[in-house]
Amino acid sequence: MPVNAHHNTINALEVRGIGKRFGGFWAVQDINLTVRPGERRAILGPNGAGKTSLFNVLTGDTDASAGTIRMFGTDITRSPITKRIRLGLRRTYQHANLFNGLTVRDTLFLAVAGVRGGWRQLLPLKSGDPRLQEAERLAEIAGIHSFLEYDVAVLSHGQRRQLEIGIALAENPRLLLLDEPAAGLSPAERPKLSALLTSLPEDVTVILIEHDMEIALKTCESVSVLFNGQLLAEGAPDQIMNNEDVHRVYIGGAHGH
């Protein structure tokens, strides 16, 4: 954790009374969150708790039906995705859209170049291209440096997850939202993901939705638990582990190992 990061007066994220309604159904309702700069926050909850609906409102993928969102002091409640990205917000999705046929190196290069098409003209012609060096640095952080020449199509599920996080770290985000990074990982891949999450740059604020309680509690310093679209509990991992309400909603091994 960065020294004195928590003494910064401007919070990375302030969510007040946020709600998302679909017809007559509130997917999330009256959510309040305060996340400090550099913090590692997990958002836990069983399926249907409202975790992804909350993320989609934070990132601008859907509009909030109620409440306000401030990011580093700026009100982004009604801001388009592009403005949130300019302010330093990045996210990963449960189902990533990676292009088979590109190598890991090319994929990360494109993320650095900020390209949405016409990539063949942009690929570097010489090894000294600073964008190429940055792509290799991201691969190092994501733990996939040895796969730079591999086609994305041959990567394992876990390696694809690592690549997605590498892509999200391009252009130095300030706030990184990870949507179920452990989903579908094999038991052997989980420790690698935990290590990656723990080693992310300290100045990046990280919020992750996770179904896997074990990974979330291991990699985050604070936890918010959603249940039926509302905030059920919040605290440090050990407080959450010992919270009777949390145990009740997770009865039957809902967090899955």
Short mmCIF file of C-alpha atoms in Angstrom, two decimals, residues 32-194:
data_model
loop_
_atom_site.label_atom_id
_atom_site.label_comp_id
_atom_site.label_asym_id
_atom_site.label_seq_id
_atom_site.Cartn_x
_atom_site.Cartn_y
_atom_site.Cartn_z
CA ASN A 32 -22.93 3.60 -0.35
CA LEU A 33 -19.22 2.93 -0.87
CA THR A 34 -16.08 4.91 -0.07
CA VAL A 35 -12.83 3.60 -1.55
CA ARG A 36 -9.54 5.32 -0.74
CA PRO A 37 -6.69 5.84 -3.22
CA GLY A 38 -4.54 2.72 -3.53
CA GLU A 39 -7.08 0.58 -1.69
CA ARG A 40 -7.81 -3.04 -2.59
CA ARG A 41 -11.57 -3.56 -2.19
CA ALA A 42 -13.49 -6.77 -2.85
CA ILE A 43 -17.21 -6.81 -3.58
CA LEU A 44 -18.57 -10.21 -2.62
CA GLY A 45 -21.97 -11.80 -2.81
CA PRO A 46 -23.77 -14.89 -4.08
CA ASN A 47 -25.14 -15.06 -7.63
CA GLY A 48 -27.87 -12.48 -8.18
CA ALA A 49 -26.61 -10.21 -5.39
CA GLY A 50 -26.25 -7.27 -7.79
CA LYS A 51 -22.45 -7.19 -8.11
CA THR A 52 -22.24 -6.87 -11.90
CA SER A 53 -25.18 -4.41 -12.01
CA LEU A 54 -23.25 -2.20 -9.58
CA PHE A 55 -20.08 -2.47 -11.68
CA ASN A 56 -21.96 -1.59 -14.86
CA VAL A 57 -23.28 1.57 -13.23
CA LEU A 58 -19.81 2.53 -11.94
CA THR A 59 -18.23 2.08 -15.37
CA GLY A 60 -21.06 3.73 -17.33
CA ASP A 61 -22.10 0.58 -19.17
CA THR A 62 -25.57 1.31 -17.80
CA ASP A 63 -27.04 4.47 -16.26
CA ALA A 64 -27.77 4.78 -12.55
CA SER A 65 -31.46 5.01 -11.64
CA ALA A 66 -30.64 6.81 -8.38
CA GLY A 67 -27.70 8.22 -6.46
CA THR A 68 -24.32 9.78 -7.29
CA ILE A 69 -20.81 8.56 -8.16
CA ARG A 70 -17.67 10.62 -7.67
CA MET A 71 -14.26 9.47 -8.89
CA PHE A 72 -11.25 11.32 -7.48
CA GLY A 73 -13.58 14.21 -6.67
CA THR A 74 -15.25 14.41 -10.10
CA ASP A 75 -18.98 13.67 -10.41
CA ILE A 76 -19.23 10.96 -13.09
CA THR A 77 -22.83 9.89 -12.39
CA ARG A 78 -23.97 10.93 -15.88
CA SER A 79 -20.61 10.82 -17.64
CA PRO A 80 -20.16 8.65 -20.75
CA ILE A 81 -17.73 5.73 -20.64
CA THR A 82 -15.17 7.74 -22.64
CA LYS A 83 -14.93 10.43 -19.96
CA ARG A 84 -14.55 7.83 -17.21
CA ILE A 85 -11.73 6.23 -19.19
CA ARG A 86 -10.02 9.63 -19.58
CA LEU A 87 -10.21 10.05 -15.80
CA GLY A 88 -8.37 6.73 -15.42
CA LEU A 89 -11.10 4.11 -15.01
CA ARG A 90 -10.57 0.66 -16.56
CA ARG A 91 -12.45 -2.60 -16.20
CA THR A 92 -12.31 -6.23 -17.21
CA TYR A 93 -15.41 -8.25 -18.07
CA GLN A 94 -16.49 -11.77 -17.10
CA HIS A 95 -16.37 -12.72 -20.79
CA ALA A 96 -13.43 -11.06 -22.50
CA ASN A 97 -13.23 -10.13 -26.14
CA LEU A 98 -9.70 -11.14 -27.17
CA PHE A 99 -8.75 -11.49 -30.83
CA ASN A 100 -7.53 -14.93 -31.79
CA GLY A 101 -4.90 -14.63 -34.50
CA LEU A 102 -2.99 -11.89 -32.69
CA THR A 103 -0.02 -12.67 -30.47
CA VAL A 104 0.11 -11.65 -26.82
CA ARG A 105 2.71 -9.03 -27.78
CA ASP A 106 0.51 -7.55 -30.54
CA THR A 107 -2.54 -7.52 -28.27
CA LEU A 108 -0.71 -5.60 -25.55
CA PHE A 109 0.86 -3.28 -28.14
CA LEU A 110 -2.59 -2.37 -29.41
CA ALA A 111 -3.77 -1.70 -25.86
CA VAL A 112 -0.83 0.67 -25.38
CA ALA A 113 -1.45 2.36 -28.75
CA GLY A 114 -5.11 2.81 -27.80
CA VAL A 115 -6.25 1.38 -31.11
CA ARG A 116 -9.73 0.21 -32.10
CA GLY A 117 -8.95 -1.08 -35.61
CA GLY A 118 -6.54 -0.69 -38.49
CA TRP A 119 -3.91 -2.41 -36.37
CA ARG A 120 -1.74 -3.79 -39.17
CA GLN A 121 -0.47 -0.31 -40.08
CA LEU A 122 0.35 0.37 -36.44
CA LEU A 123 2.38 -2.67 -35.58
CA PRO A 124 5.92 -1.62 -34.68
CA LEU A 125 8.62 -1.89 -37.32
CA LYS A 126 11.56 -1.85 -34.94
CA SER A 127 12.24 -3.25 -31.51
CA GLY A 128 13.02 0.17 -30.06
CA ASP A 129 9.40 1.36 -30.33
CA PRO A 130 8.56 2.64 -26.81
CA ARG A 131 5.02 1.29 -27.15
CA LEU A 132 6.53 -2.15 -27.71
CA GLN A 133 8.67 -1.78 -24.60
CA GLU A 134 5.58 -0.78 -22.64
CA ALA A 135 3.72 -3.85 -23.98
CA GLU A 136 6.55 -6.04 -22.70
CA ARG A 137 6.45 -4.31 -19.31
CA LEU A 138 2.71 -5.02 -19.05
CA ALA A 139 3.33 -8.67 -19.95
CA GLU A 140 5.88 -8.80 -17.13
CA ILE A 141 3.39 -7.35 -14.61
CA ALA A 142 0.68 -9.74 -15.80
CA GLY A 143 2.99 -12.74 -15.51
CA ILE A 144 2.81 -13.71 -19.20
CA HIS A 145 6.14 -12.40 -20.49
CA SER A 146 7.17 -15.90 -21.61
CA PHE A 147 4.05 -16.07 -23.82
CA LEU A 148 4.67 -12.88 -25.84
CA GLU A 149 5.00 -14.73 -29.15
CA TYR A 150 2.03 -17.03 -28.53
CA ASP A 151 -1.24 -16.63 -30.40
CA VAL A 152 -4.00 -15.58 -28.01
CA ALA A 153 -6.01 -18.61 -29.23
CA VAL A 154 -3.66 -21.09 -27.53
CA LEU A 155 -3.65 -19.47 -24.10
CA SER A 156 -5.26 -21.26 -21.18
CA HIS A 157 -8.25 -19.67 -19.49
CA GLY A 158 -6.03 -18.41 -16.68
CA GLN A 159 -3.48 -16.93 -19.08
CA ARG A 160 -6.28 -15.11 -20.92
CA ARG A 161 -7.36 -13.64 -17.58
CA GLN A 162 -3.80 -12.47 -16.97
CA LEU A 163 -3.70 -10.93 -20.45
CA GLU A 164 -6.98 -9.09 -19.81
CA ILE A 165 -5.49 -7.55 -16.67
CA GLY A 166 -2.38 -6.58 -18.65
CA ILE A 167 -4.62 -4.87 -21.24
CA ALA A 168 -6.55 -3.05 -18.50
CA LEU A 169 -3.26 -1.72 -17.05
CA ALA A 170 -2.32 0.01 -20.33
CA GLU A 171 -2.20 3.82 -20.19
CA ASN A 172 -1.71 3.81 -16.41
CA PRO A 173 -5.22 3.53 -14.97
CA ARG A 174 -5.97 5.09 -11.59
CA LEU A 175 -9.00 2.90 -10.79
CA LEU A 176 -9.17 -0.70 -11.96
CA LEU A 177 -12.42 -2.70 -11.75
CA LEU A 178 -12.02 -6.46 -12.17
CA ASP A 179 -15.18 -8.47 -12.83
CA GLU A 180 -14.82 -12.01 -11.44
CA PRO A 181 -11.17 -12.53 -12.45
CA ALA A 182 -11.17 -16.04 -10.90
CA ALA A 183 -14.26 -17.26 -12.80
CA GLY A 184 -13.57 -20.55 -14.56
CA LEU A 185 -9.99 -20.89 -13.34
CA SER A 186 -8.59 -24.31 -12.51
CA PRO A 187 -7.29 -24.92 -8.96
CA ALA A 188 -3.72 -24.73 -10.34
CA GLU A 189 -4.34 -21.31 -11.89
CA ARG A 190 -5.83 -19.69 -8.80
CA PRO A 191 -2.55 -19.10 -6.91
CA LYS A 192 -1.11 -17.35 -9.98
CA LEU A 193 -4.09 -15.01 -10.09
CA SER A 194 -3.81 -14.29 -6.35
#
